[in-house]
Short mmCIF file of C-alpha atoms in Angstrom, two decimals:
data_model
loop_
_atom_site.label_atom_id
_atom_site.label_comp_id
_atom_site.label_asym_id
_atom_site.label_seq_id
_atom_site.Cartn_x
_atom_site.Cartn_y
_atom_site.Cartn_z
CA MET C 6 27.42 35.68 29.83
CA GLU C 7 27.20 33.58 26.68
CA PRO C 8 28.32 35.07 23.36
CA GLU C 9 25.71 36.78 21.24
CA GLY C 10 25.85 34.00 18.62
CA VAL C 11 24.99 31.35 21.18
CA ASN C 12 21.98 33.35 22.35
CA LYS C 13 20.75 33.64 18.76
CA MET C 14 21.07 29.89 18.23
CA ALA C 15 19.15 29.20 21.43
CA SER C 16 16.43 31.59 20.30
CA ARG C 17 16.18 29.88 16.92
CA LEU C 18 15.94 26.47 18.58
CA GLU C 19 13.21 27.67 20.91
CA GLU C 20 11.37 29.17 17.96
CA ASP C 21 11.45 25.81 16.16
CA LEU C 22 9.93 24.21 19.25
CA THR C 23 7.16 26.82 19.57
CA CYS C 24 3.52 26.36 18.51
CA PRO C 25 2.57 28.88 15.75
CA ILE C 26 -0.82 29.48 17.40
CA CYS C 27 -0.13 29.97 21.13
CA ARG C 28 3.57 30.94 20.71
CA GLU C 29 4.48 28.63 23.58
CA LEU C 30 6.48 25.39 23.62
CA PHE C 31 4.51 22.55 22.06
CA ARG C 32 2.11 20.65 24.34
CA ASP C 33 1.07 17.28 22.91
CA PRO C 34 2.05 18.33 19.38
CA VAL C 35 0.14 16.88 16.41
CA VAL C 36 1.21 17.00 12.76
CA VAL C 37 -1.26 17.79 9.95
CA SER C 38 -1.00 16.52 6.38
CA CYS C 39 1.03 19.57 5.22
CA SER C 40 3.72 18.68 7.87
CA HIS C 41 3.07 21.70 10.13
CA SER C 42 2.74 20.96 13.83
CA PHE C 43 0.54 22.52 16.50
CA CYS C 44 -0.49 21.90 20.08
CA LYS C 45 -3.39 19.47 20.08
CA VAL C 46 -5.62 21.80 22.11
CA CYS C 47 -4.63 24.84 20.01
CA LEU C 48 -5.54 23.05 16.77
CA GLU C 49 -8.85 21.83 18.17
CA ASN C 50 -9.71 25.39 19.25
CA TRP C 51 -8.58 26.72 15.84
CA TRP C 52 -10.83 24.22 14.04
CA ARG C 53 -13.79 24.77 16.31
CA ASP C 54 -16.89 25.99 14.42
CA LYS C 55 -14.93 25.91 11.13
CA PRO C 56 -16.72 23.90 8.39
CA ILE C 57 -13.40 23.24 6.58
CA LYS C 58 -10.36 22.20 8.62
CA THR C 59 -7.28 24.00 7.26
CA CYS C 60 -3.70 24.48 8.44
CA ALA C 61 -3.26 27.58 10.64
CA VAL C 62 0.02 28.41 8.82
CA CYS C 63 -0.30 27.56 5.11
CA LYS C 64 -4.14 27.34 4.98
CA ARG C 65 -4.03 23.98 3.17
CA ARG C 66 -6.98 21.71 3.83
CA SER C 67 -6.26 18.88 6.25
CA SER C 68 -7.01 15.36 5.02
CA ARG C 69 -7.70 14.12 8.56
CA ASP C 70 -10.07 15.34 11.25
CA PHE C 71 -7.84 13.78 13.95
CA PRO C 72 -4.14 14.39 13.14
CA PRO C 73 -1.64 11.94 14.64
CA LEU C 74 0.51 12.80 17.68
CA ASN C 75 4.11 13.82 16.85
CA LEU C 76 5.88 11.74 19.50
CA VAL C 77 9.45 12.67 18.47
CA LEU C 78 8.73 16.39 18.54
CA ARG C 79 7.08 16.03 21.92
CA ASN C 80 10.17 14.29 23.31
CA LEU C 81 12.45 17.03 21.91
CA VAL C 82 10.33 19.74 23.50
CA GLN C 83 10.39 17.90 26.81
CA THR C 84 14.19 17.55 26.67
CA PHE C 85 14.64 21.23 25.75
CA ALA C 86 12.34 22.36 28.55
CA GLU C 87 14.16 20.23 31.12
CA GLN C 88 17.56 21.57 30.03
CA ARG C 89 16.34 25.17 30.14
CA GLU C 90 14.78 24.61 33.55
CA HIS C 91 17.99 23.25 35.07
CA THR C 92 20.29 25.84 33.45
CA PRO C 93 20.71 28.97 35.65
CA ALA C 94 21.03 32.40 34.14
CA GLU C 95 24.60 32.90 35.38
CA ASP C 96 27.61 31.04 33.95
CA HIS C 97 28.50 27.59 35.28
CA LEU C 98 31.72 27.36 37.29
CA CYS C 99 34.15 24.50 37.56
CA SER C 100 33.40 22.41 40.63
CA LEU C 101 37.18 21.88 41.21
CA HIS C 102 38.63 25.33 40.55
CA SER C 103 35.61 27.68 40.66
CA GLU C 104 36.63 29.02 37.27
CA LYS C 105 34.37 29.69 34.31
CA LEU C 106 33.85 26.70 31.99
CA ARG C 107 35.29 27.95 28.71
CA LEU C 108 36.50 24.75 27.07
CA PHE C 109 35.06 21.33 26.17
CA CYS C 110 37.23 18.23 26.53
CA LEU C 111 36.61 16.12 23.45
CA ASP C 112 38.15 13.04 25.05
CA HIS C 113 36.12 13.16 28.28
CA GLU C 114 33.16 14.88 26.57
CA GLU C 115 32.67 17.37 29.39
CA PRO C 116 33.06 21.14 29.94
CA VAL C 117 36.33 22.22 31.71
CA CYS C 118 38.01 25.41 32.83
CA LEU C 119 41.45 26.73 31.82
CA VAL C 120 43.04 25.26 34.95
CA CYS C 121 41.61 21.81 34.17
CA ARG C 122 43.17 21.99 30.71
CA ASP C 123 46.66 22.22 32.22
CA SER C 124 46.06 19.52 34.87
CA ARG C 125 47.35 15.96 34.75
CA ILE C 126 43.80 14.60 34.29
CA HIS C 127 43.47 16.21 30.85
CA LYS C 128 47.09 15.86 29.73
CA ASP C 129 47.42 15.39 25.96
CA HIS C 130 43.60 15.76 25.51
CA ARG C 131 41.89 17.63 22.70
CA PHE C 132 39.85 20.74 23.51
CA SER C 133 37.44 23.04 21.70
CA PRO C 134 35.84 26.33 22.78
CA ILE C 135 32.57 25.59 24.48
CA GLU C 136 30.79 28.08 22.18
CA GLU C 137 31.78 26.06 19.10
CA VAL C 138 30.68 22.80 20.67
CA ALA C 139 27.34 24.34 21.66
CA GLU C 140 26.85 25.64 18.12
CA ASP C 141 27.58 22.20 16.65
CA LEU C 142 25.14 20.51 19.03
CA ARG C 143 22.43 23.09 18.31
CA GLU C 144 22.89 22.63 14.59
CA HIS C 145 22.62 18.85 14.99
CA LEU C 146 19.43 19.21 17.01
CA ARG C 147 18.03 21.72 14.53
CA LYS C 148 18.63 19.31 11.65
CA SER C 149 16.90 16.55 13.62
CA ILE C 150 13.85 18.77 14.12
CA LYS C 151 13.72 19.81 10.49
CA GLY C 152 14.07 16.18 9.47
CA LEU C 153 10.69 15.52 11.10
CA PHE C 154 8.97 17.44 8.30
CA LEU C 155 10.83 15.87 5.35
CA SER C 156 8.66 13.36 3.51
CA ASP C 157 11.60 11.08 2.87
CA SER C 158 12.87 10.98 6.45
CA LEU C 159 12.63 7.87 8.59
CA LEU C 160 10.71 9.75 11.26
CA THR C 161 8.09 10.88 8.77
CA LEU C 162 7.81 7.33 7.49
CA SER C 163 7.33 6.14 11.06
CA VAL C 164 4.57 8.70 11.55
CA GLN C 165 2.94 7.54 8.33
CA VAL C 166 3.08 3.90 9.44
CA LEU C 167 1.60 4.79 12.82
CA THR C 168 -1.03 6.91 11.07
CA GLY C 169 -1.96 3.94 8.90
CA LYS C 170 -2.28 1.72 11.96
CA LYS C 171 -4.39 4.36 13.64
CA GLU C 172 -6.66 4.49 10.60
CA GLU C 173 -7.08 0.72 10.75
CA PHE C 174 -8.03 0.93 14.42
CA GLU C 175 -10.44 3.78 13.68
CA ASP C 176 -12.01 1.78 10.85
CA THR C 177 -12.35 -1.21 13.19
CA ALA C 178 -13.98 0.97 15.84
CA VAL C 179 -16.42 2.34 13.24
CA TYR C 180 -17.15 -1.20 12.03
CA ILE C 181 -17.83 -2.40 15.57
CA THR C 182 -20.16 0.54 16.17
CA ALA C 183 -21.95 -0.18 12.88
CA GLN C 184 -22.32 -3.85 13.87
CA VAL C 185 -23.78 -2.87 17.23
CA GLN C 186 -26.22 -0.44 15.62
CA GLN C 187 -27.24 -3.01 13.00
CA THR C 188 -27.78 -5.73 15.61
CA LYS C 189 -29.64 -3.28 17.84
CA ALA C 190 -31.90 -2.32 14.95
CA GLN C 191 -32.58 -6.00 14.18
CA ILE C 192 -33.43 -6.71 17.83
CA GLN C 193 -35.73 -3.69 18.00
CA GLU C 194 -37.38 -4.66 14.72
CA GLN C 195 -37.97 -8.22 15.90
CA PHE C 196 -39.42 -7.09 19.22
CA ASP C 197 -41.54 -4.44 17.51
CA LYS C 198 -42.98 -7.17 15.31
CA LEU C 199 -43.52 -9.35 18.37
CA HIS C 200 -45.22 -6.50 20.25
CA GLN C 201 -47.42 -5.76 17.25
CA PHE C 202 -48.26 -9.43 16.93
CA LEU C 203 -49.20 -9.64 20.62
CA LEU C 204 -51.40 -6.54 20.37
CA GLU C 205 -53.12 -7.88 17.28
CA GLU C 206 -53.46 -11.31 18.89
CA GLU C 207 -54.95 -9.71 22.02
CA ASP C 208 -57.48 -7.73 19.96
CA SER C 209 -58.29 -10.79 17.87
CA ARG C 210 -58.80 -13.01 20.91
CA ILE C 211 -60.96 -10.45 22.72
CA LYS C 212 -63.03 -9.99 19.57
CA ALA C 213 -63.37 -13.75 19.11
CA LEU C 214 -64.28 -14.11 22.79
CA LYS C 215 -67.02 -11.50 22.47
CA GLU C 216 -68.36 -13.14 19.31
CA GLU C 217 -68.32 -16.53 21.04
CA GLU C 218 -70.08 -15.02 24.03
CA GLU C 219 -72.78 -13.50 21.82
CA GLN C 220 -73.25 -16.73 19.84
CA LYS C 221 -73.43 -18.97 22.90
CA THR C 222 -75.65 -16.52 24.77
CA GLN C 223 -78.04 -16.37 21.84
CA ARG C 224 -78.09 -20.17 21.58
CA ILE C 225 -78.88 -20.40 25.30
CA LYS C 226 -81.65 -17.85 24.91
CA ASP C 227 -83.13 -19.76 22.00
CA LYS C 228 -83.00 -23.00 23.98
CA MET C 229 -84.54 -21.28 27.00
CA VAL C 230 -87.43 -20.11 24.80
CA ALA C 231 -87.82 -23.63 23.46
CA VAL C 232 -87.75 -25.03 26.98
CA SER C 233 -90.39 -22.54 28.08
CA ARG C 234 -92.61 -23.51 25.20
CA GLU C 235 -92.09 -27.18 25.94
CA MET C 236 -92.86 -26.60 29.61
CA GLU C 237 -96.11 -24.94 28.64
CA ALA C 238 -96.97 -27.83 26.34
CA VAL C 239 -96.13 -30.39 29.02
CA SER C 240 -98.17 -28.53 31.61
CA LYS C 241 -101.08 -28.44 29.20
CA THR C 242 -100.71 -32.18 28.52
CA ILE C 243 -100.60 -32.93 32.24
CA ALA C 244 -103.72 -30.86 32.84
CA GLU C 245 -105.56 -32.59 30.00
CA THR C 246 -104.46 -36.02 31.27
CA GLU C 247 -105.63 -35.26 34.79
CA GLU C 248 -108.95 -34.12 33.41
CA GLU C 249 -109.28 -37.35 31.46
CA LEU C 250 -108.45 -39.28 34.64
CA ARG C 251 -111.49 -37.69 36.26
CA ALA C 252 -113.76 -38.59 33.31
CA THR C 253 -116.20 -41.52 33.26
CA ASP C 254 -114.88 -45.00 32.81
CA THR C 255 -116.28 -45.39 29.33
CA PHE C 256 -114.83 -42.06 28.11
CA PHE C 257 -111.45 -42.78 29.76
CA VAL C 258 -111.19 -46.19 28.11
CA LEU C 259 -112.08 -44.75 24.73
CA GLN C 260 -109.43 -41.92 25.06
CA TYR C 261 -106.70 -43.99 26.73
CA LYS C 262 -104.84 -45.01 23.59
CA SER C 263 -104.64 -41.49 22.16
CA THR C 264 -103.63 -40.09 25.57
CA VAL C 265 -100.71 -42.54 25.86
CA GLU C 266 -99.53 -41.66 22.35
CA ILE C 267 -99.54 -37.96 23.23
CA LEU C 268 -97.52 -38.62 26.39
CA GLN C 269 -94.98 -40.75 24.49
CA ASP C 270 -94.48 -38.11 21.80
CA ARG C 271 -93.96 -35.38 24.41
CA THR C 272 -90.23 -35.28 25.34
CA LEU C 273 -88.17 -32.88 27.27
CA VAL C 274 -85.61 -30.66 25.53
CA GLU C 275 -81.98 -31.83 25.71
CA GLU C 276 -79.71 -30.41 28.38
CA PRO C 277 -77.67 -27.49 26.93
CA GLN C 278 -74.07 -28.43 26.20
CA MET C 279 -71.16 -25.97 26.11
CA GLU C 280 -68.83 -26.32 23.12
CA PRO C 281 -65.24 -27.32 23.97
CA GLY C 282 -62.77 -24.42 23.95
CA GLU C 283 -60.41 -24.08 21.03
CA LYS C 284 -56.69 -24.74 21.46
CA MET C 285 -54.35 -21.97 20.41
CA ARG C 286 -51.53 -23.18 18.26
CA ARG C 287 -48.59 -20.92 17.67
CA LEU C 288 -45.68 -21.94 15.49
CA VAL C 289 -42.38 -20.31 16.51
CA LYS C 290 -39.46 -20.54 14.08
CA PHE C 291 -35.84 -20.31 15.07
CA TYR C 292 -32.49 -20.94 13.39
CA PRO C 293 -30.40 -23.71 14.99
CA VAL C 294 -27.22 -22.09 13.61
CA ILE C 295 -26.46 -18.37 13.23
CA LEU C 296 -23.49 -17.31 11.09
CA ASP C 297 -20.65 -15.35 12.70
CA GLN C 298 -20.17 -12.25 10.54
CA ASN C 299 -16.83 -11.46 12.23
CA SER C 300 -15.41 -14.74 10.88
CA ALA C 301 -16.63 -14.32 7.29
CA ASP C 302 -14.20 -13.90 4.41
CA PRO C 303 -14.53 -10.34 2.96
CA GLU C 304 -15.75 -11.84 -0.34
CA LEU C 305 -18.73 -13.54 1.34
CA MET C 306 -22.12 -11.82 1.53
CA LEU C 307 -24.25 -12.68 4.59
CA SER C 308 -27.99 -12.09 4.84
CA GLN C 309 -29.30 -9.56 7.34
CA ASP C 310 -30.57 -12.28 9.69
CA LEU C 311 -27.22 -14.15 9.36
CA SER C 312 -28.93 -17.30 8.09
CA SER C 313 -27.50 -17.49 4.54
CA VAL C 314 -24.19 -16.86 2.75
CA ARG C 315 -23.09 -16.46 -0.86
CA CYS C 316 -19.99 -15.35 -2.75
CA GLY C 317 -19.92 -11.73 -3.93
CA GLU C 318 -17.74 -8.65 -4.36
CA ARG C 319 -14.95 -8.10 -1.85
CA GLN C 320 -15.90 -5.84 1.04
CA ARG C 321 -13.70 -3.57 3.12
CA LEU C 322 -13.79 -5.21 6.55
CA PRO C 323 -11.45 -5.01 9.58
CA GLN C 324 -8.78 -7.73 9.66
CA ASN C 325 -9.70 -9.01 13.10
CA PRO C 326 -7.95 -12.18 14.34
CA GLU C 327 -11.00 -14.44 13.91
CA ARG C 328 -11.67 -13.42 10.29
CA SER C 329 -11.31 -16.30 7.83
CA LYS C 330 -10.00 -16.54 4.30
CA ASP C 331 -10.70 -18.76 1.28
CA HIS C 332 -14.48 -18.06 1.25
CA ILE C 333 -15.09 -19.61 4.69
CA VAL C 334 -17.47 -18.57 7.47
CA PHE C 335 -18.19 -20.26 10.81
CA GLY C 336 -21.23 -20.53 13.03
CA SER C 337 -21.50 -18.18 15.99
CA LYS C 338 -22.09 -20.94 18.57
CA VAL C 339 -19.62 -23.55 19.82
CA PHE C 340 -21.08 -27.00 20.55
CA ARG C 341 -19.41 -28.72 23.52
CA SER C 342 -22.02 -31.34 24.39
CA GLY C 343 -25.41 -32.74 23.44
CA ILE C 344 -27.13 -33.47 20.13
CA HIS C 345 -27.50 -30.77 17.47
CA SER C 346 -28.78 -30.76 13.90
CA TRP C 347 -29.36 -28.22 11.15
CA ASP C 348 -30.52 -28.30 7.53
CA VAL C 349 -28.72 -26.38 4.77
CA GLU C 350 -30.52 -25.52 1.53
CA VAL C 351 -27.80 -25.67 -1.16
CA GLY C 352 -30.01 -25.40 -4.24
CA ASP C 353 -28.13 -25.62 -7.53
CA SER C 354 -24.77 -24.52 -6.13
CA LYS C 355 -21.87 -26.50 -7.61
CA SER C 356 -19.08 -25.48 -5.23
CA TRP C 357 -19.69 -25.58 -1.46
CA SER C 358 -18.87 -27.37 1.80
CA ALA C 359 -20.83 -27.77 5.04
CA GLY C 360 -19.94 -29.51 8.30
CA VAL C 361 -18.01 -28.78 11.50
CA THR C 362 -14.48 -27.89 12.54
CA GLY C 363 -12.58 -27.84 15.83
CA HIS C 364 -9.34 -28.62 17.60
CA VAL C 365 -8.17 -32.16 18.35
CA LEU C 366 -5.24 -33.62 20.26
CA ARG C 367 -3.11 -35.96 18.13
CA GLU C 368 0.28 -37.27 19.21
CA GLU C 369 0.44 -34.70 22.02
CA LYS C 370 -0.07 -31.88 19.52
CA THR C 371 -3.14 -29.74 19.05
CA GLU C 372 -4.32 -29.68 15.45
CA THR C 373 -7.30 -28.31 13.57
CA GLY C 374 -9.77 -30.93 12.38
CA CYS C 375 -12.54 -30.62 9.80
CA TRP C 376 -15.45 -32.89 8.92
CA PHE C 377 -17.77 -31.87 6.09
CA ILE C 378 -19.47 -32.74 2.80
CA ASN C 379 -17.49 -31.19 -0.03
CA VAL C 380 -18.81 -30.36 -3.52
CA ILE C 381 -16.54 -29.18 -6.34
CA ASN C 382 -17.84 -28.87 -9.90
CA GLY C 383 -20.85 -30.98 -8.98
CA LYS C 384 -18.75 -33.89 -7.59
CA TYR C 385 -19.56 -34.92 -4.00
CA SER C 386 -17.15 -36.25 -1.36
CA ALA C 387 -16.92 -36.66 2.42
CA TYR C 388 -13.88 -34.96 3.96
CA SER C 389 -12.57 -35.81 7.42
CA HIS C 390 -9.54 -34.86 9.49
CA PRO C 391 -6.76 -34.71 8.53
CA ASP C 392 -6.86 -35.34 4.76
CA THR C 393 -9.33 -38.13 3.98
CA ASP C 394 -11.52 -37.30 0.97
CA LYS C 395 -13.99 -40.09 0.17
CA PRO C 396 -16.04 -39.84 -3.07
CA LEU C 397 -19.82 -40.15 -2.68
CA SER C 398 -22.24 -41.66 -5.18
CA VAL C 399 -24.55 -38.64 -5.15
CA MET C 400 -25.94 -37.24 -8.40
CA SER C 401 -27.75 -34.21 -7.02
CA LEU C 402 -28.40 -32.73 -3.59
CA GLN C 403 -30.73 -29.84 -2.88
CA ARG C 404 -30.65 -29.98 0.91
CA LEU C 405 -28.13 -31.29 3.45
CA ARG C 406 -28.83 -32.28 7.05
CA VAL C 407 -25.96 -32.19 9.53
CA LYS C 408 -26.50 -34.06 12.81
CA LEU C 409 -23.86 -33.90 15.54
CA ASP C 410 -23.87 -36.11 18.64
CA PHE C 411 -20.97 -34.56 20.51
CA ASP C 412 -21.00 -36.95 23.47
CA ARG C 413 -20.89 -40.05 21.22
CA ARG C 414 -18.49 -38.35 18.77
CA THR C 415 -20.61 -39.07 15.73
CA LEU C 416 -21.42 -36.81 12.84
CA THR C 417 -24.08 -37.82 10.29
CA PHE C 418 -24.78 -36.23 6.91
CA SER C 419 -28.07 -37.03 5.17
CA ASP C 420 -30.50 -35.91 2.52
CA PRO C 421 -33.65 -34.97 4.49
CA ILE C 422 -35.79 -34.84 1.35
CA ILE C 423 -35.40 -38.57 0.61
CA ASN C 424 -34.21 -39.47 4.14
CA THR C 425 -30.94 -41.07 3.01
CA ASP C 426 -27.63 -41.10 4.90
CA LEU C 427 -24.68 -39.82 2.90
CA SER C 428 -21.80 -40.51 5.25
CA THR C 429 -21.23 -41.25 8.91
CA HIS C 430 -18.02 -40.53 10.80
CA THR C 431 -17.19 -41.89 14.24
CA PHE C 432 -14.80 -39.49 15.95
CA THR C 433 -12.00 -41.11 17.91
CA ASP C 434 -9.98 -37.93 18.43
CA THR C 435 -9.70 -36.12 21.76
CA PHE C 436 -11.32 -32.72 21.38
CA THR C 437 -9.51 -29.92 23.18
CA ASP C 438 -12.40 -27.57 22.55
CA GLY C 439 -15.91 -27.57 21.12
CA LEU C 440 -16.98 -27.94 17.49
CA VAL C 441 -18.15 -25.03 15.33
CA PRO C 442 -20.40 -25.23 12.22
CA TYR C 443 -18.32 -24.74 9.07
CA PHE C 444 -19.42 -23.34 5.69
CA PHE C 445 -17.62 -22.71 2.40
CA THR C 446 -19.00 -21.42 -0.89
CA ASP C 447 -17.49 -20.31 -4.17
CA ASP C 448 -20.83 -19.65 -5.83
CA ASN C 449 -23.26 -16.73 -5.90
CA ILE C 450 -26.10 -19.16 -5.16
CA PRO C 451 -26.66 -18.81 -1.39
CA LEU C 452 -26.34 -21.56 1.18
CA GLU C 453 -29.36 -21.11 3.45
CA ILE C 454 -29.71 -22.45 6.99
CA LEU C 455 -33.34 -23.50 7.32
CA PRO C 456 -35.35 -22.59 10.44
CA LYS C 457 -36.84 -25.25 12.68
CA ASP C 458 -40.47 -25.25 13.73
CA ILE C 459 -41.52 -25.37 17.37
CA THR C 460 -45.19 -26.00 18.16
CA VAL C 461 -46.59 -24.41 21.31
CA LYS C 462 -49.98 -25.57 22.60
CA CYS C 463 -51.94 -23.72 25.27
CA LYS C 464 -54.76 -25.40 27.20
CA TYR C 465 -57.55 -23.40 28.75
#
């Protein structure tokens, strides 16, 4: 049997590794802000239906609804449980001499019996009573456990660092969910408007069709009445003419001239003509470039439809890998072929850039290239990869047109209002990927991507 002191130390150690709620060894222990630990399931059950989440020991309010997992404490509990499981209730005996293990060889770091102490294997070795060694080890382990709850310990700092990372991930997850909900709401709103438009258009067309039917039917009726009247008049004229034909020669000759005049003045009504059907003309607007909100600098403010950007107050956004700095935002679509163009309304902004960016292969190295019109303090220049900045003789520019011919590697900047080219670049680099629209602004005046108009004609 072990000495009474050893049993007490083991009991104290087990108590330190016991959950205050279930009084069992910790299972997936979590640590709350007051440094007390509990089983994850026990704490969730304790907090269930409680409006305020407090510590089950000191009753202090927890600053987090999802406390972090105490990995070190969990490992200690697992080690303690494994040792207790593999330690039988009776004393261990020496495998060589079947004697009780009473000593601990400090040189070999293993328990030995009294016979082993006097053997040649342990000659001139240092020994300590196994009870003292056990007490020292328990005290060391106890200090390690208590160190978990000291604010200045390395383990606590590690937990705090991990907690901070977890908060960042939670914030990112919340941001992603908010983005999805916002985009979903925009899609639903757009389709609701489209559905409403279609219903109104259907009612309008049916109403117009009925009105057209009534108008044309009435016109046909009026013409039918006129035709009937004309038929009666013609029939009467024919009857009178036939009667005159049967008259005497003298009377016929005298009435001939007036009869011919009557016949010449009598004309048939024109054949009814149907009016040509009207052509429906529906103008559909779309944006050739949509801004990527995940790439926007936190100090940039994007419009709800992601068509404009301006500089504003810094926002708290997740630091995802694609997020830019220096007041830059990219387009959401990568152009890898074909011809593309978009107009940017810059207004009176005095500090902005607009163009494209991408990766190029130069001297067997992949580099980032940029091609854009740059405006700083009202001075215009054309920038191209890698560091060419050519001044432009432009006094004022309200709107910029960017036209990219990817296959021919040409990029043209122009003023669409006066239809004047500003600068043309012929790309000779080897693109390793597509090109992305590029925007920079250091002004609270927004840069707006203008929609394009598509005309749809329907023939009936």
